[in-house]
């Protein structure tokens, strides 16, 4: 794994955005694997700025998101579809028909999981997958446990994950208990992975994920098996590596 520790969050956001923009310059029809949460917001802001300055176009690109809450309609303000529209899609020129966020409100969630995998097959493979990391080592919503599922599937969210995300809902009881997520197998099929993390509260789990054993108890540790992973950290998250 290629680990880079940047001086500031701004540097980190700019570096990740530049890697994504460079890919689109060399491959305008690239498929991007996108993430939600606090971590990628600054990266998306940079990409929107680069688009406004004419430095990158998404007109031919495709995107597929990691996950979505079960039971929230796409219009729900806390759905990941709303998040993507608000933080990225409405600021750039990607055709909305080229973007896919799992539909957590689908009547047949099993069919929705199959459809998500099929969309990746149709326009993929994913050229670049952007990832954050949960405090418990999850990637996407692949929660730690005795086993992991390879393909896109429905997952029960851990209480740690629900309480971490309660800040967006105002009330823990409003946080959905399940999500649809790409599986770890889906994620590892991406040609390149960029994992981004900032802040001291991610340092311990990063230490486990990057230097500990490869184990389903820390899903991010499976990234050690991928041949093309770039880890971008700020000083607080990655200072222990020096
Ligand atoms: P965060 O979430 O970016 O809000 O810290 C990361 C994750 O849970 O994957």
Short mmCIF file of N, CA and C in Angstrom, two decimals, residues 19 33 41 57 73 79 92 117 120 126 132 144 175 201 208 220 223 226 238:
data_model
loop_
_atom_site.label_atom_id
_atom_site.label_comp_id
_atom_site.label_asym_id
_atom_site.label_seq_id
_atom_site.Cartn_x
_atom_site.Cartn_y
_atom_site.Cartn_z
N UNK A 19 -6.07 13.22 -8.10
CA UNK A 19 -5.97 11.84 -8.61
C UNK A 19 -7.22 11.49 -9.42
N UNK A 33 -16.07 4.85 -8.16
CA UNK A 33 -16.78 4.31 -7.01
C UNK A 33 -16.76 5.38 -5.93
N UNK A 41 -16.45 14.98 1.71
CA UNK A 41 -17.12 16.24 1.35
C UNK A 41 -16.13 17.26 0.77
N UNK A 57 -13.95 17.31 -16.60
CA UNK A 57 -15.35 17.10 -16.98
C UNK A 57 -15.75 15.68 -16.60
N UNK A 73 -36.26 6.86 1.36
CA UNK A 73 -36.50 7.12 -0.06
C UNK A 73 -35.32 7.94 -0.59
N UNK A 79 -30.73 10.48 2.92
CA UNK A 79 -30.35 9.36 2.04
C UNK A 79 -29.02 9.69 1.39
N UNK A 92 -21.62 19.41 -10.87
CA UNK A 92 -20.75 18.99 -11.98
C UNK A 92 -21.63 18.56 -13.16
N UNK A 117 -24.79 -4.78 -8.68
CA UNK A 117 -23.64 -5.51 -9.24
C UNK A 117 -23.68 -5.46 -10.77
N UNK A 120 -22.38 -2.30 -12.26
CA UNK A 120 -20.91 -2.25 -12.25
C UNK A 120 -20.37 -3.08 -13.41
N UNK A 126 -15.01 -0.78 -11.83
CA UNK A 126 -14.73 0.50 -11.18
C UNK A 126 -13.25 0.82 -11.37
N UNK A 132 -13.84 5.82 2.76
CA UNK A 132 -13.51 6.29 4.10
C UNK A 132 -13.31 5.03 4.94
N UNK A 144 -17.50 -5.24 10.93
CA UNK A 144 -16.65 -6.32 11.40
C UNK A 144 -17.46 -7.50 11.91
N UNK A 175 -32.02 6.70 13.00
CA UNK A 175 -31.00 6.12 12.12
C UNK A 175 -31.45 4.72 11.68
N UNK A 201 -9.17 10.59 15.89
CA UNK A 201 -10.06 9.50 16.29
C UNK A 201 -10.01 8.32 15.31
N UNK A 208 -4.58 -0.59 13.07
CA UNK A 208 -5.02 -1.99 12.93
C UNK A 208 -5.17 -2.38 11.47
N UNK A 220 -11.36 -3.19 6.79
CA UNK A 220 -10.40 -2.39 6.02
C UNK A 220 -9.04 -3.08 5.90
N UNK A 223 -7.82 -4.56 2.60
CA UNK A 223 -7.19 -3.73 1.56
C UNK A 223 -5.71 -4.06 1.42
N UNK A 226 -4.97 -5.85 -1.74
CA UNK A 226 -5.24 -5.24 -3.07
C UNK A 226 -3.95 -4.66 -3.63
N UNK A 238 -2.43 9.96 10.71
CA UNK A 238 -1.32 9.12 10.26
C UNK A 238 0.01 9.40 10.89
#
